[in-house]
Short mmCIF file of C-alpha atoms in Angstrom, two decimals:
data_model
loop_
_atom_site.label_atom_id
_atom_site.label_comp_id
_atom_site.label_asym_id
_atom_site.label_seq_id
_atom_site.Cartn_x
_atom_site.Cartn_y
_atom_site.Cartn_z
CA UNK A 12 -32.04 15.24 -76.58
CA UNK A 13 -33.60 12.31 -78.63
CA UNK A 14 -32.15 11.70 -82.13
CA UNK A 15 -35.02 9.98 -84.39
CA UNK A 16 -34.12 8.47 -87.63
CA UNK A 17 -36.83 8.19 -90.67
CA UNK A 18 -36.26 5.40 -93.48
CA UNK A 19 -37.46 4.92 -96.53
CA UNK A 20 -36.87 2.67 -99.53
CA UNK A 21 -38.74 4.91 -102.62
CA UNK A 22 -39.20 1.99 -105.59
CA UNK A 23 -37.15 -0.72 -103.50
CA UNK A 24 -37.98 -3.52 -101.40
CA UNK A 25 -39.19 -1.96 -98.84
CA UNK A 26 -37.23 -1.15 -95.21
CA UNK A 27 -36.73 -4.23 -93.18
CA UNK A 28 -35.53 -2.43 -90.38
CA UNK A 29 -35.18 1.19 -88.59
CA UNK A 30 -32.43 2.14 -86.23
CA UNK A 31 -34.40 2.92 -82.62
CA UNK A 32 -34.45 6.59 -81.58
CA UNK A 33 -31.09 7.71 -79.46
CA UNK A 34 -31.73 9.73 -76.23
CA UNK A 35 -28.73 12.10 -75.00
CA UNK A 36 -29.94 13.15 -71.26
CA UNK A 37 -26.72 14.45 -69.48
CA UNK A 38 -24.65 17.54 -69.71
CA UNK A 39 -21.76 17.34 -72.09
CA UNK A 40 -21.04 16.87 -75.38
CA UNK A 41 -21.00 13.97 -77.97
CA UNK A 42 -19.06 14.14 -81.30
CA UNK A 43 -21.38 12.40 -83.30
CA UNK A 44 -24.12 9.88 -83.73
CA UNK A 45 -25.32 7.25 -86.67
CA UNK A 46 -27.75 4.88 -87.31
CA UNK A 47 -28.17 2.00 -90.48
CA UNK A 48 -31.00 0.99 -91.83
CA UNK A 49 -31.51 -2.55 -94.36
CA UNK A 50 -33.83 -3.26 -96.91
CA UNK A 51 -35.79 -6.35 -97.80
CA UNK A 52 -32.75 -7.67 -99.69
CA UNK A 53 -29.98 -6.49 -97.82
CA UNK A 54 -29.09 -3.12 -99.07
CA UNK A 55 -28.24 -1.20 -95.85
CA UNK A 56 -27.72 2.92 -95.55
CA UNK A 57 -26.26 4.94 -92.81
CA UNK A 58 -26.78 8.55 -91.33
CA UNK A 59 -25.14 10.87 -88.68
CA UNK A 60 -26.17 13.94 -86.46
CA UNK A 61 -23.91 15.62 -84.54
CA UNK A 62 -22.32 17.24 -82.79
CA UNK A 63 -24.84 17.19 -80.00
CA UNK A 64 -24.30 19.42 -77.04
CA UNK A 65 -26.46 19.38 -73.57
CA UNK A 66 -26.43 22.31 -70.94
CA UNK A 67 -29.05 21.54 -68.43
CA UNK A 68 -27.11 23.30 -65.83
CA UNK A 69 -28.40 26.97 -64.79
CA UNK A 70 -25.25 29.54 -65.12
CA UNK A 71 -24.54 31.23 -61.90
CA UNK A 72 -25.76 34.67 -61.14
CA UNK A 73 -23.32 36.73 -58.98
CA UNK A 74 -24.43 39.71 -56.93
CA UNK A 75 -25.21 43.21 -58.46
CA UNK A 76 -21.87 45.22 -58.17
CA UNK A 77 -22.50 48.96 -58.99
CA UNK A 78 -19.52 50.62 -60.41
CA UNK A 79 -19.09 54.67 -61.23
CA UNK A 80 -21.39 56.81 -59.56
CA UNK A 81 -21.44 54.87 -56.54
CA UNK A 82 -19.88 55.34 -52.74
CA UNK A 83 -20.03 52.71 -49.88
CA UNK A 84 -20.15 54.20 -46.93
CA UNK A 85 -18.61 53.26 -43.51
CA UNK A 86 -21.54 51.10 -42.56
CA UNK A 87 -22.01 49.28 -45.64
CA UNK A 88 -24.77 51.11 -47.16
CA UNK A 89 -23.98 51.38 -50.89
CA UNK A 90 -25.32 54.56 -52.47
CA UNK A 91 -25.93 55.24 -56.09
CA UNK A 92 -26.05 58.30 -58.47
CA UNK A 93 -28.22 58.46 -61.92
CA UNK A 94 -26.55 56.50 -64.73
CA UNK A 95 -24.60 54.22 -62.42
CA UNK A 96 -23.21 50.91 -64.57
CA UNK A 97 -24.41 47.96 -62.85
CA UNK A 98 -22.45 44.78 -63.48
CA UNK A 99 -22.44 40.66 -62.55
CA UNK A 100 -19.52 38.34 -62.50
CA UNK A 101 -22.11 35.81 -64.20
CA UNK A 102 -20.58 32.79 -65.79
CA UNK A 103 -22.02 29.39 -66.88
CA UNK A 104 -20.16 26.14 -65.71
CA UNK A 105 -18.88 23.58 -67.83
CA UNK A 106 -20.66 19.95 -67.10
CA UNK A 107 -18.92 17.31 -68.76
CA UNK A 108 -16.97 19.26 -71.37
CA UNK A 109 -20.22 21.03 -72.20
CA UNK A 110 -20.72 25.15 -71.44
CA UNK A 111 -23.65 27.29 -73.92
CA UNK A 112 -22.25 30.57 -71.86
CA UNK A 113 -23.91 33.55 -70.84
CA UNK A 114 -26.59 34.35 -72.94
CA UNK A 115 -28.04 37.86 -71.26
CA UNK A 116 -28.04 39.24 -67.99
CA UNK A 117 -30.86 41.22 -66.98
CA UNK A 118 -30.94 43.79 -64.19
CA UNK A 119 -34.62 44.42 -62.18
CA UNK A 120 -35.33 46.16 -58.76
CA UNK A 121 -38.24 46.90 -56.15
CA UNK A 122 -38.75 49.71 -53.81
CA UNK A 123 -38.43 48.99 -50.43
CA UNK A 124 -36.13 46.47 -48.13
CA UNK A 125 -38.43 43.34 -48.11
CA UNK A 126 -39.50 43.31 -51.86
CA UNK A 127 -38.95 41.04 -54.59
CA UNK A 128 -37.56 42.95 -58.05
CA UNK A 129 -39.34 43.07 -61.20
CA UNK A 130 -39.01 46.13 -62.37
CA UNK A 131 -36.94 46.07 -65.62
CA UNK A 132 -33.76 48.44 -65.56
CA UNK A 133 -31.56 47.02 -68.73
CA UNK A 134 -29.97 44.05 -70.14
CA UNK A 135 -26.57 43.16 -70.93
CA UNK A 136 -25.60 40.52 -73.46
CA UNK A 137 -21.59 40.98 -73.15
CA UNK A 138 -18.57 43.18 -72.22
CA UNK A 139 -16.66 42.56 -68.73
CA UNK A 140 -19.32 42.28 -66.22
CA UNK A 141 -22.13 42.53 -68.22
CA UNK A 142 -22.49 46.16 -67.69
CA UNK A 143 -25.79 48.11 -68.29
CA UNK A 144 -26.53 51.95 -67.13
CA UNK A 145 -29.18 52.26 -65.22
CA UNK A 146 -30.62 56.23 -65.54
CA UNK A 147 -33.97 57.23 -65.14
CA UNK A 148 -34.18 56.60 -61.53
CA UNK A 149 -36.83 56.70 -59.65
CA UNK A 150 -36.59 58.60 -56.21
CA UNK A 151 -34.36 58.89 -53.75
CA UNK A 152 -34.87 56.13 -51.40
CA UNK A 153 -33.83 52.58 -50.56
CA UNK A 154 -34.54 49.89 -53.36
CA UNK A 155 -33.77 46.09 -54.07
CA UNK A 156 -31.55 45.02 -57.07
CA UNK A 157 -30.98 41.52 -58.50
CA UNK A 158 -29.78 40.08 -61.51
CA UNK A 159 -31.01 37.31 -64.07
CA UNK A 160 -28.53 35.64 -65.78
CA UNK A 161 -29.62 33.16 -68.86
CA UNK A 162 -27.62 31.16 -71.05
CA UNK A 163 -27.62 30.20 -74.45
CA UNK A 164 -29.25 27.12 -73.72
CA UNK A 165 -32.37 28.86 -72.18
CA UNK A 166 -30.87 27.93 -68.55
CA UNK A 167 -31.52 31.03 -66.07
CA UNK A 168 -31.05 31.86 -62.34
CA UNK A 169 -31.39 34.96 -60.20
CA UNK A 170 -28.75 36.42 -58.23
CA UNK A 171 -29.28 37.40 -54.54
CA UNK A 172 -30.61 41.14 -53.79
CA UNK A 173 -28.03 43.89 -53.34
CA UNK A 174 -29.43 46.86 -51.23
CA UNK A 175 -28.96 50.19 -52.59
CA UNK A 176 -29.67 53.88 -51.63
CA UNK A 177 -30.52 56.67 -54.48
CA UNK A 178 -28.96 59.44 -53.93
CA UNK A 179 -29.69 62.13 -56.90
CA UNK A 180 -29.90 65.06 -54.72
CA UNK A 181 -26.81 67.91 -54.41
CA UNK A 182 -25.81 69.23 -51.53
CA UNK A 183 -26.28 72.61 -49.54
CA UNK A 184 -23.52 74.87 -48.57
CA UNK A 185 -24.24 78.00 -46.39
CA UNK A 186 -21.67 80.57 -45.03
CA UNK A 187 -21.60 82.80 -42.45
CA UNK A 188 -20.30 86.02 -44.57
CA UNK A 189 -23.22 87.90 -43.05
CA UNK A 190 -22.21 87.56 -38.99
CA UNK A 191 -18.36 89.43 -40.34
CA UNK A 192 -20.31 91.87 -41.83
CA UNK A 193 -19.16 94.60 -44.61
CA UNK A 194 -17.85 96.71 -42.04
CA UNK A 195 -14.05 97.34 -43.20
CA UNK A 196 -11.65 95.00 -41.40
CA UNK A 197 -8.02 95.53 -39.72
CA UNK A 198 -7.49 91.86 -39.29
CA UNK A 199 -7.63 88.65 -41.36
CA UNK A 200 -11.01 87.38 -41.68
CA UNK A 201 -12.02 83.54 -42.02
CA UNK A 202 -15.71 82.37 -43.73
CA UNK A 203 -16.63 79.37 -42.41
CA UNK A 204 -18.93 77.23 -45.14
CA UNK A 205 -21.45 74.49 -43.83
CA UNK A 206 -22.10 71.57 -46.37
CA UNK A 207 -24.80 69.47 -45.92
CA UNK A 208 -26.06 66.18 -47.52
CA UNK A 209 -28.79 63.68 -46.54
CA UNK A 210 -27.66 60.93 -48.46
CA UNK A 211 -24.18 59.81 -49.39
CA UNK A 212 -22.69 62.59 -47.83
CA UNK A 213 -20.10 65.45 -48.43
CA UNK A 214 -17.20 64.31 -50.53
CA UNK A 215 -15.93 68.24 -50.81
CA UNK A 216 -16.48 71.95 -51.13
CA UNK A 217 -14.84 73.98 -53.55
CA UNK A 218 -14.12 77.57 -53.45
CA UNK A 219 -12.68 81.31 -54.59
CA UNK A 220 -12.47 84.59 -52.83
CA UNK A 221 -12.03 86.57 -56.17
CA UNK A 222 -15.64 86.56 -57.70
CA UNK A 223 -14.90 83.76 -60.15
CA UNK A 224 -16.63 80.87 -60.42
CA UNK A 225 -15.38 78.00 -58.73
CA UNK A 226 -14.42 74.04 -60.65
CA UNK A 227 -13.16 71.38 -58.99
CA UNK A 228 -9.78 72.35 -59.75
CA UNK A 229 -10.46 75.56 -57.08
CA UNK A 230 -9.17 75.61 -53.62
CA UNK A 231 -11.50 73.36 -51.74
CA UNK A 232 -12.39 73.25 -47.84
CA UNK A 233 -14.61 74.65 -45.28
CA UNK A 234 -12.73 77.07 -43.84
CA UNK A 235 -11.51 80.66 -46.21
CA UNK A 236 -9.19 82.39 -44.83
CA UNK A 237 -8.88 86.04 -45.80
CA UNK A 238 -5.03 87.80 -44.67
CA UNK A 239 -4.52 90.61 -47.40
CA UNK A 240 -6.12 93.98 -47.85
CA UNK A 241 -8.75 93.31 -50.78
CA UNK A 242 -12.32 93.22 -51.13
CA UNK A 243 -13.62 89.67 -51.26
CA UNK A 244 -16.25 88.12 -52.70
CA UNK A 245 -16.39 84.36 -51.87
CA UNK A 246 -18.10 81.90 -53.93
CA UNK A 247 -18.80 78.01 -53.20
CA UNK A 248 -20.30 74.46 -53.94
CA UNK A 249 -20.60 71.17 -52.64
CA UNK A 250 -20.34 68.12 -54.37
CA UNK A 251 -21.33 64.83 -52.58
CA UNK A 252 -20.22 61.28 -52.54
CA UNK A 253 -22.22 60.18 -55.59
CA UNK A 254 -20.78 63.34 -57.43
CA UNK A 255 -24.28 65.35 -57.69
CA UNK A 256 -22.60 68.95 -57.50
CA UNK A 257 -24.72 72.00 -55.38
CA UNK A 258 -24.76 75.05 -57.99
CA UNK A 259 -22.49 77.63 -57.58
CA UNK A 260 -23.48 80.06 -54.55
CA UNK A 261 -22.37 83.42 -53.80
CA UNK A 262 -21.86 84.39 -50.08
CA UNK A 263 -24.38 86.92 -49.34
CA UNK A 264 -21.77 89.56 -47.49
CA UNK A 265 -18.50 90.95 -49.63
CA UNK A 266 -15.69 91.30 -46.85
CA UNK A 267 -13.43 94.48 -47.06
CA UNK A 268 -10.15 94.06 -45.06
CA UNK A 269 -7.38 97.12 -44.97
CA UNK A 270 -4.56 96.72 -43.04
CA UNK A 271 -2.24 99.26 -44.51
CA UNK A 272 -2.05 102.79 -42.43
CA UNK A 273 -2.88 105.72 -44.28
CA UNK A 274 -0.64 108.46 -45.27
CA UNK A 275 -0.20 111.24 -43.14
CA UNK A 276 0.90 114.48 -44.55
CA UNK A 277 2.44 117.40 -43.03
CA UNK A 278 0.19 119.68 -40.76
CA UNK A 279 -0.09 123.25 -42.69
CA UNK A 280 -0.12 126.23 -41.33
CA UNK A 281 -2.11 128.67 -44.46
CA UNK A 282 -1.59 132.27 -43.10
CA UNK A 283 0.85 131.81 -40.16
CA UNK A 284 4.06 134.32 -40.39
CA UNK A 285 6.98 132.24 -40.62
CA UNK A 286 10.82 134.07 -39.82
CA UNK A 287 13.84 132.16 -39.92
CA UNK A 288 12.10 129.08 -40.31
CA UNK A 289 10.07 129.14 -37.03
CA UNK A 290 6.53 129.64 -37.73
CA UNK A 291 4.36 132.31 -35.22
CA UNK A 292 0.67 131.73 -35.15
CA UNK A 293 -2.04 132.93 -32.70
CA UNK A 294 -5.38 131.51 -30.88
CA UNK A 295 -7.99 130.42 -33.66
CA UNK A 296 -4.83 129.71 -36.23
CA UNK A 297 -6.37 126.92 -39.11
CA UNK A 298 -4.41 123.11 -39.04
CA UNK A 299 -4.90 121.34 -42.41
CA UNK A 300 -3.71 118.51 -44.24
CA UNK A 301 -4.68 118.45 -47.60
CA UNK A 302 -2.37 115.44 -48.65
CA UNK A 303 -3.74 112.99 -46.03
CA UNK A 304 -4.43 109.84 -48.23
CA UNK A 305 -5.42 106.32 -48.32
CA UNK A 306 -3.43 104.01 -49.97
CA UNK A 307 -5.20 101.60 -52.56
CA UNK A 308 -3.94 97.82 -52.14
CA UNK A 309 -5.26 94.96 -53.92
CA UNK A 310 -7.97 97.04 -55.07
CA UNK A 311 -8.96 97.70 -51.54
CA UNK A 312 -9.13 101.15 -49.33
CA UNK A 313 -11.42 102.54 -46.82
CA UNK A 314 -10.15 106.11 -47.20
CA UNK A 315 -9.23 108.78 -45.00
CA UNK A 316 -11.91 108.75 -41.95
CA UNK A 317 -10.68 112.04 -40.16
CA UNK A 318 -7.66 113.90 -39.50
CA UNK A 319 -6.65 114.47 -35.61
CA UNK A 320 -3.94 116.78 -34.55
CA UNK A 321 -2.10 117.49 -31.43
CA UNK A 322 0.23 119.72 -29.46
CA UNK A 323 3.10 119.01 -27.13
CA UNK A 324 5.92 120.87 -26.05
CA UNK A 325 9.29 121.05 -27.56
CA UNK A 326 10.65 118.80 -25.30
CA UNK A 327 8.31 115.99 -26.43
CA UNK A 328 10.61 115.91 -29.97
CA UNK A 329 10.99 112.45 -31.29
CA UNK A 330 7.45 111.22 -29.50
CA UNK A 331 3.97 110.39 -31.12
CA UNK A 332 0.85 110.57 -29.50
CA UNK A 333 0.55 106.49 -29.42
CA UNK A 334 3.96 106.29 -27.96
CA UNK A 335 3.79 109.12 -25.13
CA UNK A 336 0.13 109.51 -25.02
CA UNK A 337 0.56 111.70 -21.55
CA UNK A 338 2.94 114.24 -23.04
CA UNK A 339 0.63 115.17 -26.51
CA UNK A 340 -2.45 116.99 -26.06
CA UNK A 341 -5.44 116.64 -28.34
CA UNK A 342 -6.19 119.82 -30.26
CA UNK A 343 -9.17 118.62 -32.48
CA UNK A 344 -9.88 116.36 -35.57
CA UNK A 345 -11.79 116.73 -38.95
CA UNK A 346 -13.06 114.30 -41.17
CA UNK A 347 -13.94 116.08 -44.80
CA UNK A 348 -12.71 118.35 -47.05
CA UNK A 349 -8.83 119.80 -46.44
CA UNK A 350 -8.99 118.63 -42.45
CA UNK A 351 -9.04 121.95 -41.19
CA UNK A 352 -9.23 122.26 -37.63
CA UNK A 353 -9.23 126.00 -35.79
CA UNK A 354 -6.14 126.00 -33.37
CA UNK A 355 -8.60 128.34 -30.61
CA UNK A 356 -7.28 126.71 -27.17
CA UNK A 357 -5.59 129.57 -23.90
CA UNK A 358 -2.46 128.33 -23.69
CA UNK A 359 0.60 130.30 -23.25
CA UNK A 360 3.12 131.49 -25.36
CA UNK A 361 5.83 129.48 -26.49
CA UNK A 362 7.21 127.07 -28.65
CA UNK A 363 5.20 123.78 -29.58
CA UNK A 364 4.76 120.92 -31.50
CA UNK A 365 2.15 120.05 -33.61
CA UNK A 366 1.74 116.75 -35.58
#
């Protein structure tokens, strides 16, 4: 900085003499300056300037630090979602009492690994870490970011490149609903989802069994297990490191699972004589059950498939057919209407069974 000093004597004298010019050429900064000057006959005046401040240090540009939508994986790689705030520790030192600060702090990248970034994302001129959004990526892909930081005094320097990865692309979550099948089930069921992500990866998947669409707030894993009677209709999404979130899906297949036995009425004999409570009937007699049933359980039942009925002697009292199979004889089934079945097998008289 040079300070020059002009003097005049309007109507006087005339100047006799001119302080020389003052030249200021190292960081810091000085309080003041004056000068005199002196007529022809001895009259003198004075003038300051000052204070004069000198910053011909470059402030220092720290590396790009992306904050928000951002994950670092395992390996280092840093990955980055649209509208990720990128920020810079950037300060300017102080040189001999003298700092102008941080003017601006503009953020630039380059597509590639080995490039040199120019192209403009935004500019920050305050705030903790000089923080500026960058949206309106380009592609997904690998790019180059840098940082440069200017002071108030004109001053600049360029950080060193930070590598990062775009990754604006959701995952994809299949299931395998369609290898159970929507075949009723006796047995808990499990749907397995497979997330997938090429870039940042899977962070989570989210899910309900009810038909509702899933938040974030839902149960979340891979693996749904199914244990009650019900009829289920499983819905999912993915949502990566980076937070891009798949939309909702709907597995393909709605599983039916009924576990609960049906009810069994009593077998009825329409037409048989019946004296003193034993009941007489002969070859091609008619077996119903008309209050067979199936109950309903979380909105879930397969109904009655068919009605079977059997014979054993009176000595086989107190057995089933699934607990003394050899002693109960099949007599025939039906699988409509009232369950009839015509009682027409040769067997001999006597006193029997039936259930």
């Amino acid at each position: 900085v040079t300070v020059h000093y002009s003097c005049s004597d309007p109507g006087g004298s005339g100047v006799a003499s001119c302080p020389s010019d003052q030249s200021f050429s190292s960081d810091g900064v000085t309080s003041s300056t004056s000068g005199t000057a002196t007529d022809n006959v001895g009259n003198t005046g004075s003038s300051s300037f000052g204070p004069i401040q000198i910053d011909k240090t470059s402030p220092t540009a720290a590396s790009v630090v992306p904050a928000g939508a951002t994950y670092t994986s395992g390996g280092g790689t840093i990955y980055v979602a649209n509208g990720v705030s990128l920020t810079d520790a950037a300060t300017d030192p102080t040189v001999g009492g003298a700092s102008s600060g941080v003017a601006s702090v503009k953020y630039q990248y380059c597509v590639g690994s080995s490039c040199t970034p120019s192209i403009a994302i935004g500019t920050a001129t305050g705030g903790s870490g000089f923080p500026a959004g960058w949206t309106s990526q380009p592609a997904d892909g690998t790019y180059q970011v840098d940082a440069v930081v200017t002071d108030n005094a004109g001053n600049s320097s360029t950080s060193a490149k930070t590598t990062v990865v775009i990754d604006n692309t959701p995952p994809h979550t299949t299931d395998n609903s369609a290898s159970i099948g929507n075949g009723w089930k006796t047995a808990n069921q499990t749907v397995t989802l497979t997330p997938s992500d090429a870039g940042s990866g899977v962070a989570n998947t989210y899910f309900t069994i009810d038909g509702t669409a899933p938040t974030t707030g839902s149960a979340h894993g891979t693996s749904v297990v199914l244990s009650g009677d019900g009829l289920y209709t499983v819905k999912y999404f993915s949502v990566d490191n980076v937070a891009n979130q798949e939309p909702v899906e709907t597995a393909g297949t709605q599983i039916k699972i009924d576990k609960t036995a049906p009810n069994a009425g009593a077998v009825a004999t329409s037409g048989a004589y019946t004296h003193s409570s034993t009941t007489y009937v002969k070859s091609g007699q008619a077996l119903t059950d008309t209050t067979a049933s199936d109950p309903t359980v979380n909105g879930a039942s397969s109904g009655v498939a068919s009605v079977t009925y059997f014979r054993c002697s009176a000595a086989c009292s107190g057995t089933t057919p699934t607990s003394s199979p050899g002693a109960w004889t099949l007599i025939g089934s039906a699988s409509s209407g009232s369950y009839s079945v015509a009682w027409s097998q040769s067997i001999a008289d006597g006193t029997y069974s039936l259930i």
